[in-house]
Amino acid sequence: MHSEARLVGGAMVMLAIATSALVVLPYLQLRDVKPPDGLKPYTSTELRGRQVYVQQGCLYCHSQQPRDRTMGPDGARGWGRPGVAGDYYYDHPHQLGTMRTGPDLFNIGSRQPSADWHLGHLFQPRAYVPGSIMPAYPFLFELKEKPDKDDRVVTMPPGYVPPGMIVVARPAALDLVAYLQVLKHNYPAIESPIARK
Amino acid sequence: MDGITILLSAFVLSVAALGFFIWSMRRGDFDATSRGATVIFAPQELGHPEDPSRVARPDDSIVAAPEEFGERSEADRSSAPVAFVFFCCAIVWLLVASVAGLTASIKLHAPDWLTQYEWLSFGRVRTLHLNALAYGWAPMAGLGLAIWLLPRLLKTTLKGGGFAVLGCMTWNAGLIAGLGAIAVGFTSGREWLEIPWQVALLLVIGGGLVALPLVFTLQSRQVDHLYVSVWYMGAALFWFPVLYLVANIPDLHFGVEEATMNWWYGHNVLGLFFTPLALASIYYFMPKVIGRPVQSYNLSLLGFWTLAFFYGQVGGHHLIGGPVPGWLITLSIVQSMMMIIPVLAFATNQYTTMRGYNHMLWYSPTLRFVAFGGIMYVASSIQGSFEALRTINAVTHFTHYTVAHAHLGLYGFVTMAFFGGIYFAMPRVMLREWPYPRLIGLHFWLSGGGILVYVFFLTIGGWLQGMAMLDAAKPFMESVDVTIIYLKMRSLGGALMTAGHLVFAVHFAAMILKVGPARDRPAFFHEPAAS
């Protein structure tokens, strides 16, 4: 190769081919996908909660993409039907994830609808799931002696709160739980014909 | 987009590539006598190792035109201050990334450790580790080596080095701001792209500025042939700003398309930025240290174009089983397997070039690091190709197995190759030998041993985790319990590597602060026999 122009040109063509395949074609193919009828836009509380999910990096241990039964027993574990492109219509940034250090969360709202459970579990996962390696999130909560008006008090199993103190959820924790509760993609959805191929 | 169109375009592309290949053959690009490979040697220098870690000067045993050595010293002098800045930044980020990585690793088996600090929670500190490594250590070391190598490869002095320094400053300012943003939770929420786009622009600009000296220096080159290292470095320098810019355009990407873009970027920053920079280093340092040109030079050129073509399209294998178009997954799996071609091209070259020279691994630090990196490149790439197959991916996707694979590539290969390059370059940058050769040996064993411990145990742990997850009869927690012992061994491996980096940093500091004995012999592990 004697010409640097040919080198750089060739290199850029290669990158352009890759970009067409992995970015431009999916863009053209998926831009007209509509949200399924059963999927509602997030409320502002849920959106704030989603932001907490993003900021805390839940993505690094939890996926949001149940696979079909040829790839794994996701359905048998109660993680829900395989996701379709439309399910992610309102998701920005996407949180599909690549790790399952913890379980898939795409339908955690169906599996675990209780706000009390989620709040307590965020405060101390090992109080609810023995052996869990999920980090505790004490900074999403406050320890107080007695609650103020409007405080959301979290009831913990005995032994996890210093004597004489109570656990109060901060707004970020409440938002996050609202988001987790709405993660229910249990409406029927068939892949939009344009996205399937 | 239907399957027929995809197949058809793949066919057309293949035929075009075949035509290009035949045309290259006719032009003699694949001659058995590949003169291009000798362009990095002075006349009659062949057969004489350029001593690792030794100030370039005419050696009595080398009967070469003295002016060529003078030119090489001049080339080294012109790039020294620029490379110095890059290497110093690289060392700092290496330490930051090591501490963050070790912290994250320990947190996975001690989940209640340091939980009261939000910025140290696993989700944050893991991300700090990745970004400090991927945007701090690796590019600073890789770009520093590229800048240092350019004048040598083009037999001229570095032109526009000031732009590179400016680019380095811009880049580091962006990285500091980006890491701060991640620590306080201001993240874009996409893997490998966490740095918010407002800040990421600084990295695009910085990366572009660093590419300028390449353009200027090319214009005043004194060689006819561009050595294969120039190809890899040149392409990488141009690829990165484009990749990072497209990935960071705000409000363009959406839903599932954002995921495909995410992994187009995530895999290309590895394949089209770190990998070529590291390969460029290996293709230069290995032949130089042993004093023998690359044996099948044209294979390395074939390797370049196949890497450029196939590597760009493999990113979809991160989404196997996901809600993305099926054709995209299939395309990525096929191209992942095709990556075996450039990898075998490299492996053949390394094997044939090193054959008969393995004794030099005994005493040459640079060769030992670089050869280790080359072997790990082959290992991790072959592993990666098979990992993309659906049957294997069904087990390993979503598990620590993938994490082990990523570290084999980015550490075992890229980082080790850069270590070797820095051990070669720094004595010329500082005009001083490494003061304590034993520390280099210690660094090698800590880093090399650490990464092997890390990968060995985490690979097993990840596989067991995947098998447990595939068995619906087992509760999910079993897939967690089974990994704990392996996660602890991972922390051990990480601690060894971190210790190695501390040794490296101390030695580096001693080097630049002129502490320690002023040695006038190359820093070898052992004295070469009868030289």
mmCIF file of C-alpha atoms in Angstrom, chain A residues 29-131:
data_model
loop_
_atom_site.group_PDB
_atom_site.id
_atom_site.type_symbol
_atom_site.label_atom_id
_atom_site.label_comp_id
_atom_site.label_asym_id
_atom_site.label_seq_id
_atom_site.Cartn_x
_atom_site.Cartn_y
_atom_site.Cartn_z
ATOM 1 C CA GLN A 29 -36.209 -0.664 9.757
ATOM 2 C CA LEU A 30 -37.347 0.198 13.267
ATOM 3 C CA ARG A 31 -38.230 3.872 13.125
ATOM 4 C CA ASP A 32 -41.859 3.166 12.237
ATOM 5 C CA VAL A 33 -42.423 0.617 14.978
ATOM 6 C CA LYS A 34 -45.409 1.693 17.085
ATOM 7 C CA PRO A 35 -45.874 0.940 20.767
ATOM 8 C CA PRO A 36 -48.172 -2.038 21.454
ATOM 9 C CA ASP A 37 -51.696 -1.189 22.620
ATOM 10 C CA GLY A 38 -51.067 -2.412 26.151
ATOM 11 C CA LEU A 39 -47.987 -0.245 26.705
ATOM 12 C CA LYS A 40 -48.505 3.112 28.400
ATOM 13 C CA PRO A 41 -46.059 6.019 28.482
ATOM 14 C CA TYR A 42 -44.228 6.495 31.767
ATOM 15 C CA THR A 43 -45.629 8.984 34.267
ATOM 16 C CA SER A 44 -43.284 11.675 35.511
ATOM 17 C CA THR A 45 -42.719 9.778 38.774
ATOM 18 C CA GLU A 46 -41.867 6.632 36.865
ATOM 19 C CA LEU A 47 -39.550 8.560 34.582
ATOM 20 C CA ARG A 48 -37.730 9.971 37.594
ATOM 21 C CA GLY A 49 -37.523 6.457 38.948
ATOM 22 C CA ARG A 50 -36.123 5.236 35.675
ATOM 23 C CA GLN A 51 -33.506 7.946 35.939
ATOM 24 C CA VAL A 52 -32.527 6.588 39.370
ATOM 25 C CA TYR A 53 -32.307 3.113 37.828
ATOM 26 C CA VAL A 54 -29.944 4.492 35.201
ATOM 27 C CA GLN A 55 -27.892 6.539 37.658
ATOM 28 C CA GLN A 56 -27.371 3.662 40.058
ATOM 29 C CA GLY A 57 -26.208 1.429 37.211
ATOM 30 C CA CYS A 58 -28.791 -1.333 37.782
ATOM 31 C CA LEU A 59 -28.099 -2.201 34.145
ATOM 32 C CA TYR A 60 -24.721 -3.682 35.012
ATOM 33 C CA CYS A 61 -26.325 -6.620 36.801
ATOM 34 C CA HIS A 62 -29.902 -6.768 35.507
ATOM 35 C CA SER A 63 -31.050 -7.294 31.946
ATOM 36 C CA GLN A 64 -34.419 -6.223 30.547
ATOM 37 C CA GLN A 65 -34.786 -8.665 27.685
ATOM 38 C CA PRO A 66 -36.394 -12.029 28.387
ATOM 39 C CA ARG A 67 -35.287 -14.530 25.742
ATOM 40 C CA ASP A 68 -37.484 -17.095 24.075
ATOM 41 C CA ARG A 69 -37.437 -20.700 25.191
ATOM 42 C CA THR A 70 -34.948 -21.824 22.563
ATOM 43 C CA MET A 71 -32.323 -19.646 24.252
ATOM 44 C CA GLY A 72 -33.124 -20.280 27.904
ATOM 45 C CA PRO A 73 -35.826 -20.940 30.493
ATOM 46 C CA ASP A 74 -36.574 -17.236 31.009
ATOM 47 C CA GLY A 75 -40.307 -17.829 30.684
ATOM 48 C CA ALA A 76 -40.228 -20.735 33.137
ATOM 49 C CA ARG A 77 -38.536 -18.482 35.675
ATOM 50 C CA GLY A 78 -41.444 -16.077 35.410
ATOM 51 C CA TRP A 79 -39.396 -13.402 33.653
ATOM 52 C CA GLY A 80 -42.080 -13.007 31.002
ATOM 53 C CA ARG A 81 -42.522 -13.445 27.287
ATOM 54 C CA PRO A 82 -39.691 -12.440 24.928
ATOM 55 C CA GLY A 83 -39.539 -8.708 24.375
ATOM 56 C CA VAL A 84 -40.470 -7.186 21.020
ATOM 57 C CA ALA A 85 -39.092 -3.964 19.575
ATOM 58 C CA GLY A 86 -42.304 -2.085 20.377
ATOM 59 C CA ASP A 87 -41.950 -2.834 24.100
ATOM 60 C CA TYR A 88 -39.017 -0.442 24.210
ATOM 61 C CA TYR A 89 -40.792 2.426 22.514
ATOM 62 C CA TYR A 90 -40.624 4.747 25.531
ATOM 63 C CA ASP A 91 -37.224 3.577 26.779
ATOM 64 C CA HIS A 92 -34.477 6.126 26.467
ATOM 65 C CA PRO A 93 -31.701 5.338 27.163
ATOM 66 C CA HIS A 94 -32.257 1.667 26.451
ATOM 67 C CA GLN A 95 -31.511 -0.614 29.397
ATOM 68 C CA LEU A 96 -31.427 -4.013 27.685
ATOM 69 C CA GLY A 97 -28.354 -4.983 29.652
ATOM 70 C CA THR A 98 -25.772 -7.717 29.144
ATOM 71 C CA MET A 99 -25.425 -9.221 32.604
ATOM 72 C CA ARG A 100 -27.614 -11.353 34.835
ATOM 73 C CA THR A 101 -25.687 -11.199 38.052
ATOM 74 C CA GLY A 102 -29.245 -10.625 39.255
ATOM 75 C CA PRO A 103 -32.463 -11.692 37.512
ATOM 76 C CA ASP A 104 -34.041 -10.073 34.471
ATOM 77 C CA LEU A 105 -36.274 -7.172 35.508
ATOM 78 C CA PHE A 106 -38.454 -6.652 32.446
ATOM 79 C CA ASN A 107 -41.470 -7.944 34.367
ATOM 80 C CA ILE A 108 -40.405 -7.398 37.948
ATOM 81 C CA GLY A 109 -43.578 -5.387 38.517
ATOM 82 C CA SER A 110 -45.702 -8.475 37.861
ATOM 83 C CA ARG A 111 -43.470 -10.790 39.819
ATOM 84 C CA GLN A 112 -43.069 -8.565 42.825
ATOM 85 C CA PRO A 113 -45.787 -5.910 42.977
ATOM 86 C CA SER A 114 -45.264 -4.959 46.627
ATOM 87 C CA ALA A 115 -43.732 -1.544 47.275
ATOM 88 C CA ASP A 116 -42.882 -2.597 50.829
ATOM 89 C CA TRP A 117 -40.853 -5.513 49.551
ATOM 90 C CA HIS A 118 -38.948 -3.352 47.065
ATOM 91 C CA LEU A 119 -38.166 -0.629 49.577
ATOM 92 C CA GLY A 120 -36.957 -3.059 52.208
ATOM 93 C CA HIS A 121 -35.011 -5.008 49.614
ATOM 94 C CA LEU A 122 -33.256 -1.869 48.379
ATOM 95 C CA PHE A 123 -32.365 -0.931 51.949
ATOM 96 C CA GLN A 124 -30.924 -4.371 52.680
ATOM 97 C CA PRO A 125 -31.260 -7.087 50.000
ATOM 98 C CA ARG A 126 -29.996 -9.797 52.328
ATOM 99 C CA ALA A 127 -32.929 -9.243 54.672
ATOM 100 C CA TYR A 128 -35.173 -10.678 51.945
ATOM 101 C CA VAL A 129 -32.930 -12.832 49.771
ATOM 102 C CA PRO A 130 -30.322 -14.740 51.796
ATOM 103 C CA GLY A 131 -27.042 -14.972 49.915
#
